[in-house]
Short mmCIF file of C-alpha atoms in Angstrom, two decimals:
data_model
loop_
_atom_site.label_atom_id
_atom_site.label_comp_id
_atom_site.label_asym_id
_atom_site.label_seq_id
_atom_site.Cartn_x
_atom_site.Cartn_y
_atom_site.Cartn_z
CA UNK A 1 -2.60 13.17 2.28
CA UNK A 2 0.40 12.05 3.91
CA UNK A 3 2.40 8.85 3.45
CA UNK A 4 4.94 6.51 5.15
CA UNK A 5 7.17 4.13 3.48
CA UNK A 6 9.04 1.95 5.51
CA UNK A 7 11.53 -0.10 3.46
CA UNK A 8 12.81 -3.78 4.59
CA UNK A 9 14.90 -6.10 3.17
CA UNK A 10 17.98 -5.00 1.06
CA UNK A 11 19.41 -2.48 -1.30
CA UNK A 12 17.46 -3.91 -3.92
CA UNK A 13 14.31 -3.30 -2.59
CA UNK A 14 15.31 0.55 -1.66
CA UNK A 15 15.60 1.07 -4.92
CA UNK A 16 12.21 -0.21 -5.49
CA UNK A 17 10.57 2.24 -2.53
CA UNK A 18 12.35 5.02 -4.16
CA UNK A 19 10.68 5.01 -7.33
CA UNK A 20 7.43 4.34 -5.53
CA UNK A 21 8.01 7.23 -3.69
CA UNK A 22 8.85 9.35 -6.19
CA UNK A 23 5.62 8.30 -8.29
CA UNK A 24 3.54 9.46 -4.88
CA UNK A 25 5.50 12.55 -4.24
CA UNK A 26 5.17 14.07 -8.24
CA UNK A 27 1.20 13.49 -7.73
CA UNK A 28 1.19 15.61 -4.34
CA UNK A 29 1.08 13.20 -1.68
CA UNK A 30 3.10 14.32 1.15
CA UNK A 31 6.23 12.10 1.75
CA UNK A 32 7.15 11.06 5.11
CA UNK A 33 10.34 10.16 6.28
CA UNK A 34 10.47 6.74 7.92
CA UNK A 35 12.48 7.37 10.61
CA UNK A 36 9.92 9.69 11.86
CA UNK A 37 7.86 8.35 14.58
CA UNK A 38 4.08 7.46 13.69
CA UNK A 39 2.71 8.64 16.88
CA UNK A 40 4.05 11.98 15.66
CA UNK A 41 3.45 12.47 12.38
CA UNK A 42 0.22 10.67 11.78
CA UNK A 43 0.62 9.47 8.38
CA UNK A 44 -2.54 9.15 6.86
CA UNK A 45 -1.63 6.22 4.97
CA UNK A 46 1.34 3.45 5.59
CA UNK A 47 3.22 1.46 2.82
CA UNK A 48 5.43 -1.53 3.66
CA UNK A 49 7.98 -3.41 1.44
CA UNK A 50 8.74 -6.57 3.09
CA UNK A 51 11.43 -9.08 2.82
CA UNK A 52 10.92 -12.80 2.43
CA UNK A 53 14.50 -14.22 1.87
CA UNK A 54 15.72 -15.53 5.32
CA UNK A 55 13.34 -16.00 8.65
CA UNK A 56 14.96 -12.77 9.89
CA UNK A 57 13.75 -10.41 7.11
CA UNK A 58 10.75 -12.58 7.83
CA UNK A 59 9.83 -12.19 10.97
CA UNK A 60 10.84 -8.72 10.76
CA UNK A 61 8.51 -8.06 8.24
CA UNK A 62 5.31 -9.58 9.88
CA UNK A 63 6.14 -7.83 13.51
CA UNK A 64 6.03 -4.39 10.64
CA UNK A 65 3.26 -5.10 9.66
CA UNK A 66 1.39 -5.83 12.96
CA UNK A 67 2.77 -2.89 14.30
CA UNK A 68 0.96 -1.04 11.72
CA UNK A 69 -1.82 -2.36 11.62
CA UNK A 70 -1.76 -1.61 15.92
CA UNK A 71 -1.25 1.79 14.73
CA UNK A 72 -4.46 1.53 12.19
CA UNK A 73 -6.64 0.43 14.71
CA UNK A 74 -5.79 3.42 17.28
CA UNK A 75 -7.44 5.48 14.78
CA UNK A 76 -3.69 7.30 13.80
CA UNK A 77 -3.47 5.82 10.56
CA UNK A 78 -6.57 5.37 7.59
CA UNK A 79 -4.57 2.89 5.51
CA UNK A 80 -1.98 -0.08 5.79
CA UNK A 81 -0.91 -1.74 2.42
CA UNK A 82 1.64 -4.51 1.94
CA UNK A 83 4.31 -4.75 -0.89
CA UNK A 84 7.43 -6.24 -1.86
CA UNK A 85 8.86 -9.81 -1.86
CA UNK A 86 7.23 -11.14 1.90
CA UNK A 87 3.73 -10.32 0.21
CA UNK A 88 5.05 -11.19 -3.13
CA UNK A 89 5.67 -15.24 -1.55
CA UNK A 90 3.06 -15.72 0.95
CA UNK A 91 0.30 -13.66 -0.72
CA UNK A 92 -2.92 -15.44 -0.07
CA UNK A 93 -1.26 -16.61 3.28
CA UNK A 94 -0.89 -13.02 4.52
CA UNK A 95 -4.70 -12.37 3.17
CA UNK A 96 -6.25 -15.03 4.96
CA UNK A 97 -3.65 -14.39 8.67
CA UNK A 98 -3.60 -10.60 8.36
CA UNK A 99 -7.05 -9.39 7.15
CA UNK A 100 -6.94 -5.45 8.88
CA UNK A 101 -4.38 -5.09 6.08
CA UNK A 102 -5.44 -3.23 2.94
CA UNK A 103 -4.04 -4.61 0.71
CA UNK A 104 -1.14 -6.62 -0.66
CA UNK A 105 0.60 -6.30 -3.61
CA UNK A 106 3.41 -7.94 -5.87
CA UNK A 107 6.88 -7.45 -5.50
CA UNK A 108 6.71 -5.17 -9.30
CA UNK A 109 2.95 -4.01 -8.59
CA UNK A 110 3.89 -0.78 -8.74
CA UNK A 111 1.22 0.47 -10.50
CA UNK A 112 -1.15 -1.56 -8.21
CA UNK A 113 -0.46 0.21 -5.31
CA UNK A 114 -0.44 3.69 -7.25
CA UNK A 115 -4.17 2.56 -8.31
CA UNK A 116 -5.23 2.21 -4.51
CA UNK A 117 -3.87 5.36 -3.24
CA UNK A 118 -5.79 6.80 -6.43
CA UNK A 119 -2.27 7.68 -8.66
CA UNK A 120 -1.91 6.82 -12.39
CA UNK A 121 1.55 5.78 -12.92
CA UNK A 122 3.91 8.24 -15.05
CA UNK A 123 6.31 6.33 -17.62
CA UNK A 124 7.76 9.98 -17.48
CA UNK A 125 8.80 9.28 -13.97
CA UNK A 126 10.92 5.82 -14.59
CA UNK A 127 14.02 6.79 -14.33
CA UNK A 128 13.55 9.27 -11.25
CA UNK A 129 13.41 8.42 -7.47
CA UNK A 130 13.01 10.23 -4.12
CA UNK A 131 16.33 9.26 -2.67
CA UNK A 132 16.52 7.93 0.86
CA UNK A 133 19.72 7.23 1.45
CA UNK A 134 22.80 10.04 2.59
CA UNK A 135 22.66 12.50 -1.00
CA UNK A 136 26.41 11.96 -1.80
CA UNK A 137 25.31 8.17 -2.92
CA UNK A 138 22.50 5.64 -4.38
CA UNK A 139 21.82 2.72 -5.18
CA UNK A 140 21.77 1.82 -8.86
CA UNK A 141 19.67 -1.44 -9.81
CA UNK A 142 21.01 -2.66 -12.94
CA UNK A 143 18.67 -6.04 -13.18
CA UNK A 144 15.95 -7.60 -11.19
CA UNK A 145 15.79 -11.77 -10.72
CA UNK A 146 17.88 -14.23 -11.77
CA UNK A 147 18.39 -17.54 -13.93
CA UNK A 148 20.61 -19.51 -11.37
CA UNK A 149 18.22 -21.23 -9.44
CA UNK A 150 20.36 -22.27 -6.38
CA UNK A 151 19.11 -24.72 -3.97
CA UNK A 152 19.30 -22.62 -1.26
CA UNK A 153 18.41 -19.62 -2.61
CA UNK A 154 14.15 -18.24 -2.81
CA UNK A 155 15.05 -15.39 -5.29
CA UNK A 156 14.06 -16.66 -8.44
CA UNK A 157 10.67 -18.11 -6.76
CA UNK A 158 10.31 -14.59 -5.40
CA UNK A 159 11.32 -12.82 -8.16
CA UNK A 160 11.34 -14.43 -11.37
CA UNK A 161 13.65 -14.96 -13.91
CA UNK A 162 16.53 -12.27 -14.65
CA UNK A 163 15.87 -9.25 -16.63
CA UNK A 164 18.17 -6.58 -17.15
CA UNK A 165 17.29 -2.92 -17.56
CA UNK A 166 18.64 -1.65 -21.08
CA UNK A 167 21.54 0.62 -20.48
CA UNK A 168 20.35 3.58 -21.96
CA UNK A 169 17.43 3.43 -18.93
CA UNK A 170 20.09 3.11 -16.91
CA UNK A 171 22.91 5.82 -18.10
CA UNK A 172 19.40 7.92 -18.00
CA UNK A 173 19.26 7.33 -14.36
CA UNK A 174 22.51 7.66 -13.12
CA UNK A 175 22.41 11.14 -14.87
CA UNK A 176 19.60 12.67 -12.97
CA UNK A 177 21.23 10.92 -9.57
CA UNK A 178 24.44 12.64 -10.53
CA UNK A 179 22.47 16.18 -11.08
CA UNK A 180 21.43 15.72 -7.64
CA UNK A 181 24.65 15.78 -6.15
CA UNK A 182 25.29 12.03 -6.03
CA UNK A 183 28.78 11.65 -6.02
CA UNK A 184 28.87 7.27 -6.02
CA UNK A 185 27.01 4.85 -7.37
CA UNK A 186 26.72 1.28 -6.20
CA UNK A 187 25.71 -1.34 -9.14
CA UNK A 188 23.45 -4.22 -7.57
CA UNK A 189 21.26 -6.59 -8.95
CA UNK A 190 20.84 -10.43 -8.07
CA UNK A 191 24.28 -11.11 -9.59
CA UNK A 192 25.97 -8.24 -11.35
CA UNK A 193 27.88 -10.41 -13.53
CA UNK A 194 25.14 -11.75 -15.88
CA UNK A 195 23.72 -8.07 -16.71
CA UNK A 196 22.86 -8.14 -20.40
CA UNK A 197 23.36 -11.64 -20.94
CA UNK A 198 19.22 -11.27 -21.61
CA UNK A 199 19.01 -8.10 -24.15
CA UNK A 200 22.31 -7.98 -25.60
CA UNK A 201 23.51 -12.01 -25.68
CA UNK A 202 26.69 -10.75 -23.97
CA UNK A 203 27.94 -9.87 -20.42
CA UNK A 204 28.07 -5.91 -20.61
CA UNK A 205 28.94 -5.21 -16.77
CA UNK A 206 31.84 -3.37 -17.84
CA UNK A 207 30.80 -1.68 -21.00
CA UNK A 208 27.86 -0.25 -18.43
CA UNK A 209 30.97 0.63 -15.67
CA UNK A 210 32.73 2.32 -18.70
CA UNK A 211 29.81 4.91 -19.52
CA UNK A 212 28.80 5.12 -15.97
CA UNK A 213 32.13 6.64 -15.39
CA UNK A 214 31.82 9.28 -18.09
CA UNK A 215 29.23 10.75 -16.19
CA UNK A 216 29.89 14.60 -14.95
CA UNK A 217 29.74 14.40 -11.40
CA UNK A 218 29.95 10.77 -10.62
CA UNK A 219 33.32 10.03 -8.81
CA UNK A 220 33.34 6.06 -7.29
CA UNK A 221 31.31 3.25 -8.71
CA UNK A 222 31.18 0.08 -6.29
CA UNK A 223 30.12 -3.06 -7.51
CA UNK A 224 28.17 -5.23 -5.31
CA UNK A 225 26.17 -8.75 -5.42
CA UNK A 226 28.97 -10.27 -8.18
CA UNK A 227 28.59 -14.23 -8.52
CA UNK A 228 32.22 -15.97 -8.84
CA UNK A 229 31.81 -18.64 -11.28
CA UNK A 230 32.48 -17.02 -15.01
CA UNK A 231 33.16 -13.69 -14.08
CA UNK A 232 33.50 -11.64 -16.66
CA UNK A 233 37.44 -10.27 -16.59
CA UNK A 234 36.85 -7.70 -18.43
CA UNK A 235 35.62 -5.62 -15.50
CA UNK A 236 39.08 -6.67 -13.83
CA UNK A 237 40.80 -5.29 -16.61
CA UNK A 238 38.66 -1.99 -16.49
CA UNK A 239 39.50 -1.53 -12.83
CA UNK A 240 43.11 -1.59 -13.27
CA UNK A 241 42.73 1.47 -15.87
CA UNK A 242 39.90 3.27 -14.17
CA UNK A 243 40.13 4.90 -11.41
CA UNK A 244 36.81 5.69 -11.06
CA UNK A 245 35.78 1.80 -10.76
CA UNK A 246 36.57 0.93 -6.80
CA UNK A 247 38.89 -1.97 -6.32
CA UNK A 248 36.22 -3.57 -4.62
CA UNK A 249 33.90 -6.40 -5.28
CA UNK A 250 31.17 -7.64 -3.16
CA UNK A 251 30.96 -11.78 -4.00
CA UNK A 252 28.60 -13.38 -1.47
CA UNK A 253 29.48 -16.61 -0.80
CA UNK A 254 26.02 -18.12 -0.50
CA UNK A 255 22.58 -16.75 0.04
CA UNK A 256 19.86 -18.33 2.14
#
């Protein structure tokens, strides 16, 4: 069997696709790549992870989807099946307007859509991911949701309340990246700032940043997605001293 994931949306959801993907690939599904043109490769099965955050991602998403299931109905491709926050917000909406789909799953079905391609999932497996980005970087997902609830922000309808992962999940991860040749990690999450607020009753961005950096092989660490109000300064004060920690913050302003 062969499989195409085509990822939407942002970082965030990459991360997601690549520990999908790496679920598929260890149970010998053939992985691929989704720059690769359908028409060519004839995937026997295609996976989309929407976005649902602005009417961009949105539309974006839906003309995806349509597009695959076009491809579906050629007779090129068995399956379509839906995933990720899009399918996540407007589930039964996307079931009743877009019924040649599938299936549609949850933004954190994973094992859902494992069941329906006939996988069991693999704790084993939950720190490892079939990059897709360049191999001298990845992504690192530190939490997933988040508390705020903004008034002009969907996030926490999409995708609940925060949660971080613990850090020794996450040192776990970074290690195996870093075997791999990945030379930089950038730390995202809803808002960077608040990791461990949840398991630890404390802000432990930098204590994370801190043992990050004593990874063999791991060179830059960018931090992205950082909310202003109450940062914690401690991660200024580690930047100064480490040079592994880029001078560099990513503070959106406002999301949509």
């Amino acid at each position: 069997m062969k499989l195409q994931l085509i990822t939407l949306g942002c970082s965030k959801n990459r991360v997601d696709s690549e520990h999908l993907l790496k679920q598929i690939e260890q149970a010998g599904i053939i992985i691929v790549p989704e720059s690769e043109d359908v028409f060519v490769v004839k995937p026997d099965v295609i996976v989309i992870n929407t976005c649902g955050f602005i009417q961009d991602a949105k539309t974006e998403s839906i003309e995806a989807i349509l597009s695959a299931v076009a491809v579906k109905q050629n007779g090129l491709v068995k399956k379509v099946f839906v995933c990720g926050c899009l399918s996540q917000r407007y589930f039964n909406e996307l079931k009743h307007e877009i019924p040649e789909v599938d299936a549609f799953f949850g933004a954190d079905d994973q094992p859902g859509i494992l069941k329906a391609l006939g996988i069991s999932f693999s704790p084993s497996l939950a720190c490892c991911r079939h990059l897709t980005t360049p191999s001298h970087y990845a992504f690192l997902k530190i939490s997933e949701g988040c508390d705020r609830n903004c008034s002009y922000c969907a996030i926490p309808l999409i995708r609940g309340p925060h949660r971080s992962v613990p850090m020794e999940q996450l040192l776990q991860e970074a290690e195996i990246l870093a075997a791999n040749g990945v030379k930089e990690l950038i730390v995202i999450a809803q808002d960077t700032t608040y990791y461990g607020l949840d398991l630890y009753q404390k802000r432990m961005l930098a204590p994370l940043l801190e043992k990050l950096s004593e990874i063999k092989g791991i060179e830059w660490i960018r931090i992205h997605y950082s909310y202003p109000a109450a940062f914690p300064m401690d991660v200024l004060e580690l930047m100064a001293v480490n040079s592994k920690i880029c001078k560099y913050l990513d503070i959106p302003l406002q999301h949509s």
